[in-house]
Amino acid sequence: NAGVMQNPRHLVRRRGQEARLRCSPMKGHSHVYWYRQLPEEGLKFMVYLQKENIIDESGMPKERFSAEFPKEGPSILRIQQVVRGDSAAYFCASAKSRGNEKLFFGSGTQLSVL
Amino acid sequence: AQSVTQPDIHITVSEGASLELRCNYSYGATPYLFWYVQSPGQGLQLLLKYFSGDTLVQGIKGFEAEFKRSQSSFNLRKPSVHWSDAAEYFCAVGDRYGGSQGNLIFGKGTKLSVKP
């Protein structure tokens, strides 16, 4: 059973471009969480999705950021018009059920904005 | 406000020595408590968690942690550190009753270096 798969591992974008980060949860998991890790910081919650629904986006910046988790396919975190401050590691975690007892994390996508 | 504090940014111990990483939390409700380890370039791996019951919990790789409600602490310990334990360690707190927020609040991490 493969773990949580994130791709790409590294993503380089120029300011103003769009970044798309993908997360395939573990098999049988329908709950996905996105976290962002800035340098020298712990992970900060961004958004929680269940298939086709955004459950909690309280940690998501109001502009330029969006997330989806379609019925088929991976969850996507989309950042439009990236700025240097978006440079960070973005982690996805999945769970089989609601709640946080059994979160499994992916290896992350390192976004670098030039 | 809900928060997790890891007072030590960086700790260096000798291989074979004992280890204690500190974690204090501020949380309105009875929390779930977690310790995760992150090796360079890797995602987070769960070491152990506390939900209820015995306040001393055992985890993987020989780690343990003790929940002390009176001190709002959940310190991580290991009796004898191995060189492979060098990594960054994160304490996290979560809402026991989830609700619509199954998210975790993380501390800033403690980086552990191990001397030969």
PDB file of C-alpha atoms in Angstrom, chain A:
ATOM      1  CA  ASN A   1       0.000   0.000   0.000  1.00  0.00           C
ATOM      2  CA  ALA A   2       1.754   3.121  -1.210  1.00  0.00           C
ATOM      3  CA  GLY A   3       1.935   6.043   1.147  1.00  0.00           C
ATOM      4  CA  VAL A   4       0.833   9.588   0.474  1.00  0.00           C
ATOM      5  CA  MET A   5       2.356  10.653  -2.841  1.00  0.00           C
ATOM      6  CA  GLN A   6       3.177  14.249  -3.578  1.00  0.00           C
ATOM      7  CA  ASN A   7       4.559  15.621  -6.795  1.00  0.00           C
ATOM      8  CA  PRO A   8       6.596  17.262  -7.874  1.00  0.00           C
ATOM      9  CA  ARG A   9       9.202  17.020  -5.116  1.00  0.00           C
ATOM     10  CA  HIS A  10      10.701  20.306  -6.196  1.00  0.00           C
ATOM     11  CA  LEU A  11       9.001  23.071  -8.145  1.00  0.00           C
ATOM     12  CA  VAL A  12      10.659  26.251  -9.331  1.00  0.00           C
ATOM     13  CA  ARG A  13       8.535  29.156 -10.508  1.00  0.00           C
ATOM     14  CA  ARG A  14       9.193  32.763 -11.421  1.00  0.00           C
ATOM     15  CA  ARG A  15       7.213  35.500  -9.777  1.00  0.00           C
ATOM     16  CA  GLY A  16       3.777  35.828 -11.367  1.00  0.00           C
ATOM     17  CA  GLN A  17       3.571  32.235 -12.568  1.00  0.00           C
ATOM     18  CA  GLU A  18       1.173  29.598 -11.320  1.00  0.00           C
ATOM     19  CA  ALA A  19       2.155  26.650  -9.130  1.00  0.00           C
ATOM     20  CA  ARG A  20       0.183  23.409  -9.012  1.00  0.00           C
ATOM     21  CA  LEU A  21       0.981  20.908  -6.305  1.00  0.00           C
ATOM     22  CA  ARG A  22      -0.513  17.450  -6.377  1.00  0.00           C
ATOM     23  CA  CYS A  23      -1.286  15.018  -3.605  1.00  0.00           C
ATOM     24  CA  SER A  24      -2.515  11.453  -3.964  1.00  0.00           C
ATOM     25  CA  PRO A  25      -3.744  10.185  -0.603  1.00  0.00           C
ATOM     26  CA  MET A  26      -3.249   6.689   0.662  1.00  0.00           C
ATOM     27  CA  LYS A  27      -5.598   4.105  -0.766  1.00  0.00           C
ATOM     28  CA  GLY A  28      -8.920   4.216   1.009  1.00  0.00           C
ATOM     29  CA  HIS A  29      -8.342   7.682   2.437  1.00  0.00           C
ATOM     30  CA  SER A  30     -10.890  10.328   1.552  1.00  0.00           C
ATOM     31  CA  HIS A  31      -9.671  13.121   3.834  1.00  0.00           C
ATOM     32  CA  VAL A  32      -6.791  15.376   2.823  1.00  0.00           C
ATOM     33  CA  TYR A  33      -5.016  18.141   4.706  1.00  0.00           C
ATOM     34  CA  TRP A  34      -2.532  20.643   3.305  1.00  0.00           C
ATOM     35  CA  TYR A  35       0.142  22.226   5.472  1.00  0.00           C
ATOM     36  CA  ARG A  36       2.821  24.786   4.713  1.00  0.00           C
ATOM     37  CA  GLN A  37       6.246  24.876   6.331  1.00  0.00           C
ATOM     38  CA  LEU A  38       8.177  28.103   6.109  1.00  0.00           C
ATOM     39  CA  PRO A  39      11.912  28.079   6.884  1.00  0.00           C
ATOM     40  CA  GLU A  40      12.631  27.735  10.598  1.00  0.00           C
ATOM     41  CA  GLU A  41       8.935  27.258  11.317  1.00  0.00           C
ATOM     42  CA  GLY A  42       6.642  24.401  12.169  1.00  0.00           C
ATOM     43  CA  LEU A  43       3.911  23.279   9.860  1.00  0.00           C
ATOM     44  CA  LYS A  44       0.892  25.526   9.550  1.00  0.00           C
ATOM     45  CA  PHE A  45      -2.498  24.142   8.620  1.00  0.00           C
ATOM     46  CA  MET A  46      -3.930  25.497   5.390  1.00  0.00           C
ATOM     47  CA  VAL A  47      -6.975  23.536   4.292  1.00  0.00           C
ATOM     48  CA  TYR A  48      -8.897  20.333   4.943  1.00  0.00           C
ATOM     49  CA  LEU A  49     -10.809  18.630   2.161  1.00  0.00           C
ATOM     50  CA  GLN A  50     -12.979  15.614   1.810  1.00  0.00           C
ATOM     51  CA  LYS A  51     -13.819  14.249  -1.607  1.00  0.00           C
ATOM     52  CA  GLU A  52     -15.308  17.128  -3.641  1.00  0.00           C
ATOM     53  CA  ASN A  53     -15.763  19.302  -0.556  1.00  0.00           C
ATOM     54  CA  ILE A  54     -13.713  21.903   1.264  1.00  0.00           C
ATOM     55  CA  ILE A  55     -14.370  21.319   4.950  1.00  0.00           C
ATOM     56  CA  ASP A  56     -12.093  23.904   6.542  1.00  0.00           C
ATOM     57  CA  GLU A  57     -10.017  26.518   4.759  1.00  0.00           C
ATOM     58  CA  SER A  58      -9.343  28.716   7.756  1.00  0.00           C
ATOM     59  CA  GLY A  59      -5.580  28.551   7.224  1.00  0.00           C
ATOM     60  CA  MET A  60      -5.654  29.388   3.547  1.00  0.00           C
ATOM     61  CA  PRO A  61      -4.584  32.850   2.386  1.00  0.00           C
ATOM     62  CA  LYS A  62      -7.610  34.702   1.072  1.00  0.00           C
ATOM     63  CA  GLU A  63      -6.146  35.462  -2.328  1.00  0.00           C
ATOM     64  CA  ARG A  64      -4.251  33.482  -4.960  1.00  0.00           C
ATOM     65  CA  PHE A  65      -4.544  30.133  -3.142  1.00  0.00           C
ATOM     66  CA  SER A  66      -7.127  27.474  -3.886  1.00  0.00           C
ATOM     67  CA  ALA A  67      -7.497  23.761  -3.300  1.00  0.00           C
ATOM     68  CA  GLU A  68      -9.624  20.988  -4.672  1.00  0.00           C
ATOM     69  CA  PHE A  69     -10.072  17.273  -4.187  1.00  0.00           C
ATOM     70  CA  PRO A  70     -12.136  15.941  -7.075  1.00  0.00           C
ATOM     71  CA  LYS A  71     -14.066  12.710  -7.099  1.00  0.00           C
ATOM     72  CA  GLU A  72     -11.387  11.186  -9.289  1.00  0.00           C
ATOM     73  CA  GLY A  73      -7.729  12.051  -9.148  1.00  0.00           C
ATOM     74  CA  PRO A  74      -5.395  13.752  -6.726  1.00  0.00           C
ATOM     75  CA  SER A  75      -5.937  16.770  -4.550  1.00  0.00           C
ATOM     76  CA  ILE A  76      -4.506  19.933  -6.071  1.00  0.00           C
ATOM     77  CA  LEU A  77      -3.183  22.987  -4.261  1.00  0.00           C
ATOM     78  CA  ARG A  78      -3.018  25.874  -6.696  1.00  0.00           C
ATOM     79  CA  ILE A  79      -1.139  29.091  -6.152  1.00  0.00           C
ATOM     80  CA  GLN A  80      -1.698  31.811  -8.713  1.00  0.00           C
ATOM     81  CA  GLN A  81       0.721  34.675  -9.389  1.00  0.00           C
ATOM     82  CA  VAL A  82       3.337  33.332  -7.005  1.00  0.00           C
ATOM     83  CA  VAL A  83       5.495  35.700  -4.986  1.00  0.00           C
ATOM     84  CA  ARG A  84       8.809  35.077  -3.225  1.00  0.00           C
ATOM     85  CA  GLY A  85       7.026  34.721   0.107  1.00  0.00           C
ATOM     86  CA  ASP A  86       5.258  31.619  -1.206  1.00  0.00           C
ATOM     87  CA  SER A  87       8.575  29.758  -1.198  1.00  0.00           C
ATOM     88  CA  ALA A  88       8.103  26.969   1.319  1.00  0.00           C
ATOM     89  CA  ALA A  89       7.632  23.244   1.708  1.00  0.00           C
ATOM     90  CA  TYR A  90       4.041  22.177   1.203  1.00  0.00           C
ATOM     91  CA  PHE A  91       2.964  18.959   2.847  1.00  0.00           C
ATOM     92  CA  CYS A  92      -0.108  16.923   2.291  1.00  0.00           C
ATOM     93  CA  ALA A  93      -1.530  14.459   4.794  1.00  0.00           C
ATOM     94  CA  SER A  94      -4.360  12.012   4.411  1.00  0.00           C
ATOM     95  CA  ALA A  95      -6.658  10.182   6.781  1.00  0.00           C
ATOM     96  CA  LYS A  96      -9.249   7.487   6.472  1.00  0.00           C
ATOM     97  CA  SER A  97     -11.796   9.232   8.655  1.00  0.00           C
ATOM     98  CA  ARG A  98     -12.605  12.626  10.096  1.00  0.00           C
ATOM     99  CA  GLY A  99     -10.356  13.771  12.867  1.00  0.00           C
ATOM    100  CA  ASN A 100      -6.625  13.740  13.195  1.00  0.00           C
ATOM    101  CA  GLU A 101      -5.727  10.575  15.040  1.00  0.00           C
ATOM    102  CA  LYS A 102      -4.224   8.861  12.038  1.00  0.00           C
ATOM    103  CA  LEU A 103      -2.680  11.356   9.693  1.00  0.00           C
ATOM    104  CA  PHE A 104      -0.153  10.091   7.170  1.00  0.00           C
ATOM    105  CA  PHE A 105       2.130  12.711   5.650  1.00  0.00           C
ATOM    106  CA  GLY A 106       3.697  12.854   2.227  1.00  0.00           C
ATOM    107  CA  SER A 107       7.292  13.884   1.593  1.00  0.00           C
ATOM    108  CA  GLY A 108       6.284  17.360   0.546  1.00  0.00           C
ATOM    109  CA  THR A 109       6.789  19.678  -2.403  1.00  0.00           C
ATOM    110  CA  GLN A 110       9.500  22.290  -2.066  1.00  0.00           C
ATOM    111  CA  LEU A 111       8.363  25.393  -3.927  1.00  0.00           C
ATOM    112  CA  SER A 112      11.011  27.938  -4.830  1.00  0.00           C
ATOM    113  CA  VAL A 113       9.967  31.248  -6.331  1.00  0.00           C
ATOM    114  CA  LEU A 114      12.687  33.129  -8.183  1.00  0.00           C
TER     115      LEU A 114
END
